[in-house]
Amino acid sequence: AISDHLAYLLAQANREINRQLESHLRKEGVPVEQWRILTILSDGKGHSMGELADAVLLNHPTLTKTIDRMVSDALVYRVQDPTDRRRVLMHLSDRGKVLAKRLTSLEQRQEDHIIRSYGDKSTSELKRLLESLIDSTN
């Protein structure tokens, strides 16, 4: 059966969790990809497009379109990297920071729901196992 395959089970779990997250984010008018970008940029360090593409699981053309939209919506802005003039770093605007905080609480509610349904210990173990799997395949 297809459900015997790890790749299928991971894809199915990803689809279900993303579906739930998308339903919460839709109320804010934010696609999952934008939430990922806002979350990464929330560290305040500024990230290059290459770093963002890897971190938010998007190819460069899709990321560029998404970032352009977010710049137009005044959620993020571009700054030339002071240490390397060829690089551009993305940062959250004040408006982006406010939205990121609001979305973090939405995401936390979803994770809390998973923890209540699946158990704190099991959820922590699942995260650890997935991180280990990701590290071992890189």
CSV table of N, CA, C and O in Angstrom, one decimal:
chain,number,residue,atom,x,y,z
A,1,ALA,N,0.8,-1.2,0.0
A,1,ALA,CA,0.0,0.0,0.0
A,1,ALA,C,0.9,1.2,0.0
A,1,ALA,O,2.0,1.2,0.5
A,2,ILE,N,0.4,2.3,-0.6
A,2,ILE,CA,1.1,3.5,-0.7
A,2,ILE,C,1.4,4.1,0.7
A,2,ILE,O,2.5,4.7,1.0
A,3,SER,N,0.6,3.8,1.7
A,3,SER,CA,0.8,4.3,3.0
A,3,SER,C,1.9,3.6,3.8
A,3,SER,O,2.3,4.0,4.9
A,4,ASP,N,2.5,2.6,3.1
A,4,ASP,CA,3.7,2.0,3.7
A,4,ASP,C,5.0,2.8,3.4
A,4,ASP,O,6.0,2.5,4.0
A,5,HIS,N,4.9,3.8,2.5
A,5,HIS,CA,6.0,4.5,2.1
A,5,HIS,C,6.2,5.8,2.9
A,5,HIS,O,5.3,6.6,3.1
A,6,LEU,N,7.4,6.0,3.4
A,6,LEU,CA,7.7,7.2,4.3
A,6,LEU,C,7.4,8.5,3.5
A,6,LEU,O,6.9,9.4,4.0
A,7,ALA,N,7.9,8.5,2.2
A,7,ALA,CA,7.7,9.7,1.4
A,7,ALA,C,6.2,10.1,1.3
A,7,ALA,O,5.8,11.3,1.4
A,8,TYR,N,5.4,9.1,1.2
A,8,TYR,CA,3.9,9.4,1.1
A,8,TYR,C,3.4,9.9,2.4
A,8,TYR,O,2.6,10.9,2.5
A,9,LEU,N,3.8,9.2,3.5
A,9,LEU,CA,3.3,9.7,4.9
A,9,LEU,C,3.8,11.1,5.2
A,9,LEU,O,3.0,11.9,5.7
A,10,LEU,N,5.0,11.4,4.9
A,10,LEU,CA,5.5,12.8,5.1
A,10,LEU,C,4.7,13.8,4.3
A,10,LEU,O,4.3,14.9,4.8
A,11,ALA,N,4.5,13.5,3.0
A,11,ALA,CA,3.7,14.4,2.1
A,11,ALA,C,2.3,14.5,2.6
A,11,ALA,O,1.7,15.7,2.7
A,12,GLN,N,1.7,13.5,3.1
A,12,GLN,CA,0.3,13.5,3.6
A,12,GLN,C,0.2,14.4,4.9
A,12,GLN,O,-0.7,15.2,5.0
A,13,ALA,N,1.2,14.2,5.8
A,13,ALA,CA,1.2,14.9,7.0
A,13,ALA,C,1.4,16.4,6.7
A,13,ALA,O,0.8,17.3,7.3
A,14,ASN,N,2.4,16.7,5.8
A,14,ASN,CA,2.6,18.1,5.4
A,14,ASN,C,1.4,18.7,4.8
A,14,ASN,O,1.0,19.9,5.1
A,15,ARG,N,0.7,18.0,3.9
A,15,ARG,CA,-0.5,18.5,3.3
A,15,ARG,C,-1.6,18.9,4.3
A,15,ARG,O,-2.2,19.9,4.3
A,16,GLU,N,-1.8,18.0,5.3
A,16,GLU,CA,-2.8,18.2,6.3
A,16,GLU,C,-2.5,19.4,7.2
A,16,GLU,O,-3.3,20.3,7.5
A,17,ILE,N,-1.2,19.5,7.7
A,17,ILE,CA,-0.8,20.6,8.6
A,17,ILE,C,-0.8,21.9,7.8
A,17,ILE,O,-1.3,22.9,8.3
A,18,ASN,N,-0.4,21.9,6.5
A,18,ASN,CA,-0.4,23.1,5.7
A,18,ASN,C,-1.9,23.5,5.5
A,18,ASN,O,-2.2,24.7,5.5
A,19,ARG,N,-2.8,22.6,5.3
A,19,ARG,CA,-4.2,22.9,5.0
A,19,ARG,C,-4.7,23.6,6.2
A,19,ARG,O,-5.4,24.6,6.1
A,20,GLN,N,-4.4,23.1,7.4
A,20,GLN,CA,-4.9,23.7,8.6
A,20,GLN,C,-4.3,25.1,8.8
A,20,GLN,O,-5.0,26.1,9.2
A,21,LEU,N,-3.0,25.2,8.6
A,21,LEU,CA,-2.3,26.5,8.7
A,21,LEU,C,-2.9,27.5,7.7
A,21,LEU,O,-3.1,28.7,8.1
A,22,GLU,N,-3.1,27.1,6.5
A,22,GLU,CA,-3.6,28.0,5.5
A,22,GLU,C,-5.0,28.5,5.8
A,22,GLU,O,-5.3,29.7,5.6
A,23,SER,N,-5.8,27.7,6.5
A,23,SER,CA,-7.2,28.1,6.8
A,23,SER,C,-7.1,29.2,7.9
A,23,SER,O,-7.8,30.2,7.9
A,24,HIS,N,-6.1,29.1,8.8
A,24,HIS,CA,-5.9,30.2,9.8
A,24,HIS,C,-5.3,31.5,9.1
A,24,HIS,O,-5.8,32.6,9.4
A,25,LEU,N,-4.3,31.3,8.3
A,25,LEU,CA,-3.7,32.4,7.7
A,25,LEU,C,-4.6,33.1,6.7
A,25,LEU,O,-4.4,34.3,6.5
A,26,ARG,N,-5.5,32.4,6.0
A,26,ARG,CA,-6.4,33.0,5.0
A,26,ARG,C,-7.2,34.1,5.7
A,26,ARG,O,-7.5,35.1,5.0
A,27,LYS,N,-7.5,34.0,6.9
A,27,LYS,CA,-8.3,35.0,7.6
A,27,LYS,C,-7.5,36.3,7.7
A,27,LYS,O,-8.1,37.4,7.8
A,28,GLU,N,-6.2,36.2,7.7
A,28,GLU,CA,-5.3,37.4,7.7
A,28,GLU,C,-4.9,37.8,6.3
A,28,GLU,O,-4.2,38.8,6.1
A,29,GLY,N,-5.3,37.0,5.3
A,29,GLY,CA,-5.0,37.3,3.9
A,29,GLY,C,-3.5,37.0,3.5
A,29,GLY,O,-3.0,37.7,2.7
A,30,VAL,N,-2.9,36.1,4.2
A,30,VAL,CA,-1.5,35.8,4.1
A,30,VAL,C,-1.3,34.3,3.6
A,30,VAL,O,-1.7,33.4,4.3
A,31,PRO,N,-0.6,34.1,2.5
A,31,PRO,CA,-0.3,32.8,2.1
A,31,PRO,C,0.8,32.2,3.0
A,31,PRO,O,1.6,32.9,3.6
A,32,VAL,N,0.8,30.9,3.0
A,32,VAL,CA,1.8,30.2,3.9
A,32,VAL,C,3.3,30.6,3.6
A,32,VAL,O,4.1,30.8,4.5
A,33,GLU,N,3.5,30.8,2.3
A,33,GLU,CA,4.9,31.2,1.9
A,33,GLU,C,5.3,32.6,2.5
A,33,GLU,O,6.4,32.8,2.9
A,34,GLN,N,4.3,33.5,2.5
A,34,GLN,CA,4.6,34.8,3.1
A,34,GLN,C,4.8,34.7,4.6
A,34,GLN,O,5.6,35.3,5.2
A,35,TRP,N,4.0,33.8,5.3
A,35,TRP,CA,4.2,33.6,6.7
A,35,TRP,C,5.6,33.1,7.0
A,35,TRP,O,6.3,33.5,7.9
A,36,ARG,N,6.1,32.1,6.1
A,36,ARG,CA,7.4,31.6,6.3
A,36,ARG,C,8.5,32.7,6.2
A,36,ARG,O,9.4,32.8,7.0
A,37,ILE,N,8.3,33.6,5.2
A,37,ILE,CA,9.3,34.7,5.0
A,37,ILE,C,9.2,35.6,6.2
A,37,ILE,O,10.3,36.0,6.7
A,38,LEU,N,8.0,36.0,6.6
A,38,LEU,CA,7.9,36.9,7.8
A,38,LEU,C,8.6,36.2,9.0
A,38,LEU,O,9.2,36.9,9.8
A,39,THR,N,8.4,34.9,9.2
A,39,THR,CA,8.9,34.3,10.4
A,39,THR,C,10.5,34.3,10.3
A,39,THR,O,11.1,34.6,11.3
A,40,ILE,N,11.0,34.0,9.2
A,40,ILE,CA,12.5,34.0,9.0
A,40,ILE,C,13.1,35.4,9.3
A,40,ILE,O,14.0,35.6,10.0
A,41,LEU,N,12.4,36.4,8.7
A,41,LEU,CA,12.9,37.8,8.8
A,41,LEU,C,12.7,38.3,10.2
A,41,LEU,O,13.2,39.4,10.6
A,42,SER,N,11.9,37.7,11.0
A,42,SER,CA,11.6,38.2,12.4
A,42,SER,C,12.8,38.2,13.3
A,42,SER,O,12.8,38.8,14.3
A,43,ASP,N,13.9,37.5,12.9
A,43,ASP,CA,15.1,37.5,13.7
A,43,ASP,C,15.8,38.8,13.6
A,43,ASP,O,16.7,39.1,14.4
A,44,GLY,N,15.4,39.7,12.7
A,44,GLY,CA,16.0,41.0,12.6
A,44,GLY,C,17.4,41.1,12.0
A,44,GLY,O,18.0,42.2,12.0
A,45,LYS,N,17.9,40.0,11.5
A,45,LYS,CA,19.3,40.0,11.0
A,45,LYS,C,19.4,40.4,9.6
A,45,LYS,O,20.5,40.8,9.1
A,46,GLY,N,18.3,40.4,8.8
A,46,GLY,CA,18.4,40.6,7.4
A,46,GLY,C,18.9,39.4,6.7
A,46,GLY,O,19.9,38.8,7.1
A,47,HIS,N,18.2,39.0,5.6
A,47,HIS,CA,18.6,37.7,4.9
A,47,HIS,C,18.7,38.0,3.4
A,47,HIS,O,17.8,38.7,2.9
A,48,SER,N,19.6,37.4,2.8
A,48,SER,CA,19.7,37.5,1.3
A,48,SER,C,18.6,36.6,0.7
A,48,SER,O,18.0,35.7,1.3
A,49,MET,N,18.4,36.8,-0.6
A,49,MET,CA,17.4,36.0,-1.3
A,49,MET,C,17.8,34.6,-1.3
A,49,MET,O,16.9,33.7,-1.2
A,50,GLY,N,19.1,34.3,-1.5
A,50,GLY,CA,19.5,32.9,-1.5
A,50,GLY,C,19.2,32.2,-0.1
A,50,GLY,O,18.7,31.1,-0.1
A,51,GLU,N,19.5,32.9,1.0
A,51,GLU,CA,19.2,32.3,2.3
A,51,GLU,C,17.7,32.1,2.4
A,51,GLU,O,17.3,31.1,2.9
A,52,LEU,N,16.9,33.1,2.0
A,52,LEU,CA,15.5,33.0,2.1
A,52,LEU,C,14.9,31.8,1.3
A,52,LEU,O,14.1,31.1,1.7
A,53,ALA,N,15.4,31.7,0.0
A,53,ALA,CA,14.9,30.6,-0.8
A,53,ALA,C,15.1,29.3,-0.2
A,53,ALA,O,14.1,28.5,-0.2
A,54,ASP,N,16.2,29.0,0.4
A,54,ASP,CA,16.5,27.8,1.1
A,54,ASP,C,15.6,27.6,2.3
A,54,ASP,O,15.0,26.6,2.5
A,55,ALA,N,15.5,28.7,3.1
A,55,ALA,CA,14.8,28.6,4.4
A,55,ALA,C,13.3,28.5,4.2
A,55,ALA,O,12.6,27.8,5.0
A,56,VAL,N,12.7,29.1,3.2
A,56,VAL,CA,11.2,29.1,3.0
A,56,VAL,C,10.8,28.1,2.0
A,56,VAL,O,9.6,28.1,1.6
A,57,LEU,N,11.7,27.3,1.4
A,57,LEU,CA,11.3,26.2,0.5
A,57,LEU,C,10.7,26.7,-0.8
A,57,LEU,O,9.7,26.1,-1.3
A,58,LEU,N,11.2,27.8,-1.3
A,58,LEU,CA,10.7,28.3,-2.6
A,58,LEU,C,11.9,28.5,-3.6
A,58,LEU,O,13.0,28.7,-3.2
A,59,ASN,N,11.6,28.3,-4.9
A,59,ASN,CA,12.6,28.6,-5.9
A,59,ASN,C,12.7,30.1,-6.1
A,59,ASN,O,11.9,30.9,-5.6
A,60,HIS,N,13.9,30.5,-6.7
A,60,HIS,CA,14.2,31.9,-6.8
A,60,HIS,C,13.1,32.8,-7.5
A,60,HIS,O,12.7,33.8,-7.0
A,61,PRO,N,12.6,32.3,-8.7
A,61,PRO,CA,11.6,33.1,-9.3
A,61,PRO,C,10.3,33.3,-8.5
A,61,PRO,O,9.8,34.4,-8.4
A,62,THR,N,9.9,32.3,-7.8
A,62,THR,CA,8.6,32.4,-7.0
A,62,THR,C,8.9,33.3,-5.8
A,62,THR,O,8.1,34.1,-5.4
A,63,LEU,N,10.1,33.1,-5.2
A,63,LEU,CA,10.5,34.0,-4.1
A,63,LEU,C,10.5,35.4,-4.5
A,63,LEU,O,10.0,36.3,-3.8
A,64,THR,N,11.1,35.7,-5.6
A,64,THR,CA,11.2,37.1,-6.1
A,64,THR,C,9.8,37.7,-6.3
A,64,THR,O,9.6,38.8,-5.8
A,65,LYS,N,8.9,37.0,-6.9
A,65,LYS,CA,7.5,37.5,-7.1
A,65,LYS,C,6.9,37.7,-5.7
A,65,LYS,O,6.2,38.7,-5.5
A,66,THR,N,7.1,36.8,-4.8
A,66,THR,CA,6.5,36.9,-3.5
A,66,THR,C,7.0,38.1,-2.7
A,66,THR,O,6.3,38.9,-2.1
A,67,ILE,N,8.4,38.3,-2.8
A,67,ILE,CA,9.0,39.4,-2.1
A,67,ILE,C,8.6,40.7,-2.8
A,67,ILE,O,8.3,41.7,-2.0
A,68,ASP,N,8.5,40.8,-4.1
A,68,ASP,CA,8.0,42.0,-4.8
A,68,ASP,C,6.6,42.4,-4.3
A,68,ASP,O,6.3,43.6,-4.0
A,69,ARG,N,5.7,41.4,-4.1
A,69,ARG,CA,4.4,41.6,-3.6
A,69,ARG,C,4.5,42.2,-2.1
A,69,ARG,O,3.7,43.1,-1.8
A,70,MET,N,5.3,41.6,-1.3
A,70,MET,CA,5.5,42.0,0.1
A,70,MET,C,6.1,43.4,0.2
A,70,MET,O,5.7,44.1,1.1
A,71,VAL,N,7.0,43.7,-0.7
A,71,VAL,CA,7.5,45.1,-0.8
A,71,VAL,C,6.4,46.1,-1.1
A,71,VAL,O,6.2,47.1,-0.5
A,72,SER,N,5.6,45.7,-2.1
A,72,SER,CA,4.4,46.6,-2.5
A,72,SER,C,3.5,46.8,-1.4
A,72,SER,O,2.8,47.8,-1.3
A,73,ASP,N,3.3,45.7,-0.6
A,73,ASP,CA,2.4,45.8,0.6
A,73,ASP,C,3.1,46.4,1.8
A,73,ASP,O,2.5,46.4,2.9
A,74,ALA,N,4.3,46.9,1.7
A,74,ALA,CA,5.0,47.5,2.7
A,74,ALA,C,5.3,46.6,3.9
A,74,ALA,O,5.3,47.1,5.1
A,75,LEU,N,5.5,45.3,3.7
A,75,LEU,CA,5.7,44.4,4.8
A,75,LEU,C,7.2,44.1,4.9
A,75,LEU,O,7.7,43.8,6.0
A,76,VAL,N,8.0,44.2,3.8
A,76,VAL,CA,9.4,44.0,3.8
A,76,VAL,C,10.1,45.1,3.0
A,76,VAL,O,9.4,45.8,2.2
A,77,TYR,N,11.4,45.3,3.2
A,77,TYR,CA,12.1,46.2,2.4
A,77,TYR,C,13.5,45.6,2.1
A,77,TYR,O,14.0,44.8,2.9
A,78,ARG,N,14.1,46.1,1.0
A,78,ARG,CA,15.5,45.7,0.6
A,78,ARG,C,16.5,46.7,1.0
A,78,ARG,O,16.3,47.9,1.0
A,79,VAL,N,17.7,46.2,1.5
A,79,VAL,CA,18.8,47.0,1.9
A,79,VAL,C,20.1,46.4,1.3
A,79,VAL,O,20.2,45.2,1.3
A,80,GLN,N,20.9,47.2,0.7
A,80,GLN,CA,22.2,46.7,0.2
A,80,GLN,C,23.0,46.2,1.4
A,80,GLN,O,23.1,46.9,2.4
A,81,ASP,N,23.6,45.1,1.3
A,81,ASP,CA,24.5,44.5,2.4
A,81,ASP,C,25.7,45.4,2.6
A,81,ASP,O,26.5,45.6,1.6
A,82,PRO,N,25.9,46.0,3.8
A,82,PRO,CA,27.0,46.9,4.0
A,82,PRO,C,28.4,46.2,3.8
A,82,PRO,O,29.4,46.9,3.5
A,83,THR,N,28.4,44.9,4.0
A,83,THR,CA,29.7,44.2,3.9
A,83,THR,C,30.0,43.6,2.5
A,83,THR,O,31.1,43.2,2.1
A,84,ASP,N,28.9,43.6,1.6
A,84,ASP,CA,29.1,43.1,0.3
A,84,ASP,C,28.0,43.8,-0.6
A,84,ASP,O,26.9,43.4,-0.6
A,85,ARG,N,28.5,44.8,-1.3
A,85,ARG,CA,27.6,45.7,-2.1
A,85,ARG,C,26.8,44.9,-3.2
A,85,ARG,O,25.8,45.4,-3.7
A,86,ARG,N,27.3,43.7,-3.5
A,86,ARG,CA,26.5,43.0,-4.6
A,86,ARG,C,25.3,42.3,-4.0
A,86,ARG,O,24.5,41.8,-4.8
A,87,ARG,N,25.3,42.1,-2.7
A,87,ARG,CA,24.1,41.4,-2.1
A,87,ARG,C,23.1,42.4,-1.6
A,87,ARG,O,23.4,43.5,-1.1
A,88,VAL,N,21.8,41.9,-1.6
A,88,VAL,CA,20.7,42.7,-1.1
A,88,VAL,C,20.1,41.9,0.1
A,88,VAL,O,20.0,40.6,0.0
A,89,LEU,N,19.9,42.5,1.2
A,89,LEU,CA,19.3,41.9,2.4
A,89,LEU,C,17.8,42.3,2.5
A,89,LEU,O,17.5,43.5,2.3
A,90,MET,N,17.0,41.4,2.9
A,90,MET,CA,15.6,41.6,3.1
A,90,MET,C,15.4,41.8,4.6
A,90,MET,O,16.0,41.1,5.5
A,91,HIS,N,14.6,42.8,5.0
A,91,HIS,CA,14.2,43.1,6.4
A,91,HIS,C,12.7,43.3,6.5
A,91,HIS,O,12.1,43.7,5.5
A,92,LEU,N,12.2,43.1,7.7
A,92,LEU,CA,10.8,43.4,8.0
A,92,LEU,C,10.6,44.9,8.2
A,92,LEU,O,11.4,45.5,8.9
A,93,SER,N,9.6,45.4,7.7
A,93,SER,CA,9.2,46.8,8.0
A,93,SER,C,8.4,46.8,9.4
A,93,SER,O,8.1,45.7,9.9
A,94,ASP,N,8.1,47.9,9.9
A,94,ASP,CA,7.3,47.9,11.1
A,94,ASP,C,6.0,47.2,10.9
A,94,ASP,O,5.5,46.5,11.8
A,95,ARG,N,5.4,47.5,9.8
A,95,ARG,CA,4.1,46.8,9.5
A,95,ARG,C,4.3,45.3,9.4
A,95,ARG,O,3.4,44.5,9.9
A,96,GLY,N,5.4,44.9,8.8
A,96,GLY,CA,5.7,43.4,8.7
A,96,GLY,C,5.9,42.8,10.1
A,96,GLY,O,5.5,41.7,10.3
A,97,LYS,N,6.5,43.6,11.0
A,97,LYS,CA,6.8,43.0,12.3
A,97,LYS,C,5.5,42.8,13.1
A,97,LYS,O,5.3,41.8,13.8
A,98,VAL,N,4.5,43.8,12.9
A,98,VAL,CA,3.2,43.7,13.6
A,98,VAL,C,2.5,42.4,13.0
A,98,VAL,O,2.0,41.6,13.8
A,99,LEU,N,2.5,42.3,11.7
A,99,LEU,CA,1.8,41.1,11.1
A,99,LEU,C,2.5,39.8,11.5
A,99,LEU,O,1.8,38.9,11.9
A,100,ALA,N,3.8,39.8,11.6
A,100,ALA,CA,4.5,38.6,11.9
A,100,ALA,C,4.2,38.2,13.4
A,100,ALA,O,4.0,37.0,13.6
A,101,LYS,N,4.1,39.1,14.3
A,101,LYS,CA,3.7,38.8,15.7
A,101,LYS,C,2.3,38.2,15.7
A,101,LYS,O,2.0,37.2,16.4
A,102,ARG,N,1.3,38.8,14.9
A,102,ARG,CA,0.0,38.3,14.9
A,102,ARG,C,-0.1,36.9,14.4
A,102,ARG,O,-0.8,36.0,14.9
A,103,LEU,N,0.7,36.6,13.3
A,103,LEU,CA,0.7,35.3,12.7
A,103,LEU,C,1.4,34.3,13.6
A,103,LEU,O,1.0,33.1,13.5
A,104,THR,N,2.4,34.7,14.3
A,104,THR,CA,3.0,33.8,15.2
A,104,THR,C,2.0,33.2,16.2
A,104,THR,O,2.0,32.0,16.6
A,105,SER,N,1.1,34.1,16.7
A,105,SER,CA,0.1,33.6,17.7
A,105,SER,C,-0.8,32.7,17.0
A,105,SER,O,-1.3,31.7,17.6
A,106,LEU,N,-1.2,32.9,15.8
A,106,LEU,CA,-2.1,32.0,15.0
A,106,LEU,C,-1.4,30.7,14.9
A,106,LEU,O,-2.0,29.6,15.1
A,107,GLU,N,-0.1,30.7,14.5
A,107,GLU,CA,0.6,29.4,14.3
A,107,GLU,C,0.8,28.7,15.6
A,107,GLU,O,0.7,27.5,15.6
A,108,GLN,N,1.0,29.4,16.6
A,108,GLN,CA,1.2,28.8,18.0
A,108,GLN,C,-0.1,28.1,18.4
A,108,GLN,O,-0.1,27.0,19.0
A,109,ARG,N,-1.3,28.7,18.1
A,109,ARG,CA,-2.6,28.1,18.4
A,109,ARG,C,-2.7,26.8,17.6
A,109,ARG,O,-3.2,25.8,18.2
A,110,GLN,N,-2.3,26.7,16.4
A,110,GLN,CA,-2.3,25.5,15.6
A,110,GLN,C,-1.4,24.5,16.2
A,110,GLN,O,-1.8,23.3,16.4
A,111,GLU,N,-0.2,24.9,16.6
A,111,GLU,CA,0.7,23.9,17.2
A,111,GLU,C,0.2,23.4,18.5
A,111,GLU,O,0.3,22.2,18.9
A,112,ASP,N,-0.4,24.3,19.3
A,112,ASP,CA,-1.0,23.9,20.6
A,112,ASP,C,-2.1,22.9,20.4
A,112,ASP,O,-2.2,21.9,21.1
A,113,HIS,N,-2.9,23.0,19.3
A,113,HIS,CA,-3.9,22.1,19.0
A,113,HIS,C,-3.3,20.7,18.7
A,113,HIS,O,-3.8,19.7,19.1
A,114,ILE,N,-2.2,20.7,17.9
A,114,ILE,CA,-1.5,19.5,17.6
A,114,ILE,C,-1.0,18.8,18.8
A,114,ILE,O,-1.1,17.6,19.1
A,115,ILE,N,-0.4,19.6,19.7
A,115,ILE,CA,0.1,19.1,21.0
A,115,ILE,C,-1.0,18.5,21.8
A,115,ILE,O,-0.8,17.4,22.4
A,116,ARG,N,-2.1,19.2,21.9
A,116,ARG,CA,-3.3,18.6,22.7
A,116,ARG,C,-3.8,17.3,22.1
A,116,ARG,O,-4.1,16.4,22.8
A,117,SER,N,-3.8,17.2,20.7
A,117,SER,CA,-4.3,16.0,20.1
A,117,SER,C,-3.3,14.9,20.1
A,117,SER,O,-3.7,13.7,20.2
A,118,TYR,N,-2.0,15.2,20.0
A,118,TYR,CA,-1.0,14.2,19.8
A,118,TYR,C,-0.1,14.0,21.0
A,118,TYR,O,0.5,13.0,21.1
A,119,GLY,N,-0.1,15.0,21.9
A,119,GLY,CA,0.7,14.8,23.1
A,119,GLY,C,2.0,15.6,23.0
A,119,GLY,O,2.6,15.6,22.0
A,120,ASP,N,2.3,16.3,24.1
A,120,ASP,CA,3.5,17.1,24.1
A,120,ASP,C,4.8,16.3,23.9
A,120,ASP,O,5.6,16.7,23.0
A,121,LYS,N,4.9,15.2,24.5
A,121,LYS,CA,6.1,14.3,24.4
A,121,LYS,C,6.2,13.8,23.0
A,121,LYS,O,7.3,13.8,22.4
A,122,SER,N,5.1,13.3,22.4
A,122,SER,CA,5.1,12.8,21.1
A,122,SER,C,5.4,13.8,20.0
A,122,SER,O,6.1,13.6,19.1
A,123,THR,N,4.8,15.1,20.2
A,123,THR,CA,5.1,16.2,19.3
A,123,THR,C,6.6,16.5,19.3
A,123,THR,O,7.2,16.7,18.3
A,124,SER,N,7.1,16.6,20.5
A,124,SER,CA,8.6,17.0,20.7
A,124,SER,C,9.4,15.9,20.0
A,124,SER,O,10.4,16.2,19.3
A,125,GLU,N,9.1,14.6,20.2
A,125,GLU,CA,9.8,13.5,19.6
A,125,GLU,C,9.7,13.6,18.1
A,125,GLU,O,10.7,13.3,17.4
A,126,LEU,N,8.5,13.9,17.6
A,126,LEU,CA,8.3,13.9,16.2
A,126,LEU,C,9.2,15.0,15.6
A,126,LEU,O,9.8,14.8,14.5
A,127,LYS,N,9.2,16.2,16.2
A,127,LYS,CA,10.0,17.3,15.7
A,127,LYS,C,11.5,16.9,15.7
A,127,LYS,O,12.2,17.1,14.7
A,128,ARG,N,12.0,16.2,16.8
A,128,ARG,CA,13.4,15.8,16.9
A,128,ARG,C,13.7,14.8,15.8
A,128,ARG,O,14.7,14.9,15.1
A,129,LEU,N,12.8,13.8,15.5
A,129,LEU,CA,13.0,12.8,14.5
A,129,LEU,C,13.0,13.4,13.1
A,129,LEU,O,13.8,13.1,12.3
A,130,LEU,N,12.1,14.4,12.9
A,130,LEU,CA,12.1,15.0,11.5
A,130,LEU,C,13.3,15.9,11.3
A,130,LEU,O,13.9,15.8,10.2
A,131,GLU,N,13.8,16.6,12.3
A,131,GLU,CA,15.0,17.4,12.2
A,131,GLU,C,16.2,16.4,11.9
A,131,GLU,O,17.1,16.7,11.1
A,132,SER,N,16.3,15.3,12.6
A,132,SER,CA,17.3,14.3,12.4
A,132,SER,C,17.3,13.7,11.0
A,132,SER,O,18.3,13.6,10.3
A,133,LEU,N,16.0,13.4,10.5
A,133,LEU,CA,15.9,12.9,9.2
A,133,LEU,C,16.4,14.0,8.1
A,133,LEU,O,17.1,13.6,7.2
A,134,ILE,N,16.0,15.2,8.3
A,134,ILE,CA,16.4,16.3,7.4
A,134,ILE,C,17.9,16.4,7.4
A,134,ILE,O,18.5,16.5,6.4
A,135,ASP,N,18.5,16.4,8.6
A,135,ASP,CA,20.0,16.5,8.7
A,135,ASP,C,20.7,15.4,8.0
A,135,ASP,O,21.7,15.6,7.4
A,136,SER,N,20.1,14.2,8.2
A,136,SER,CA,20.8,13.0,7.6
A,136,SER,C,20.7,12.9,6.1
A,136,SER,O,21.4,12.2,5.5
A,137,THR,N,19.7,13.6,5.5
A,137,THR,CA,19.5,13.5,4.1
A,137,THR,C,20.2,14.7,3.4
A,137,THR,O,20.3,14.7,2.1
A,138,ASN,N,20.7,15.6,4.1
A,138,ASN,CA,21.5,16.8,3.5
A,138,ASN,C,22.9,16.5,3.3
A,138,ASN,O,23.5,15.7,4.0
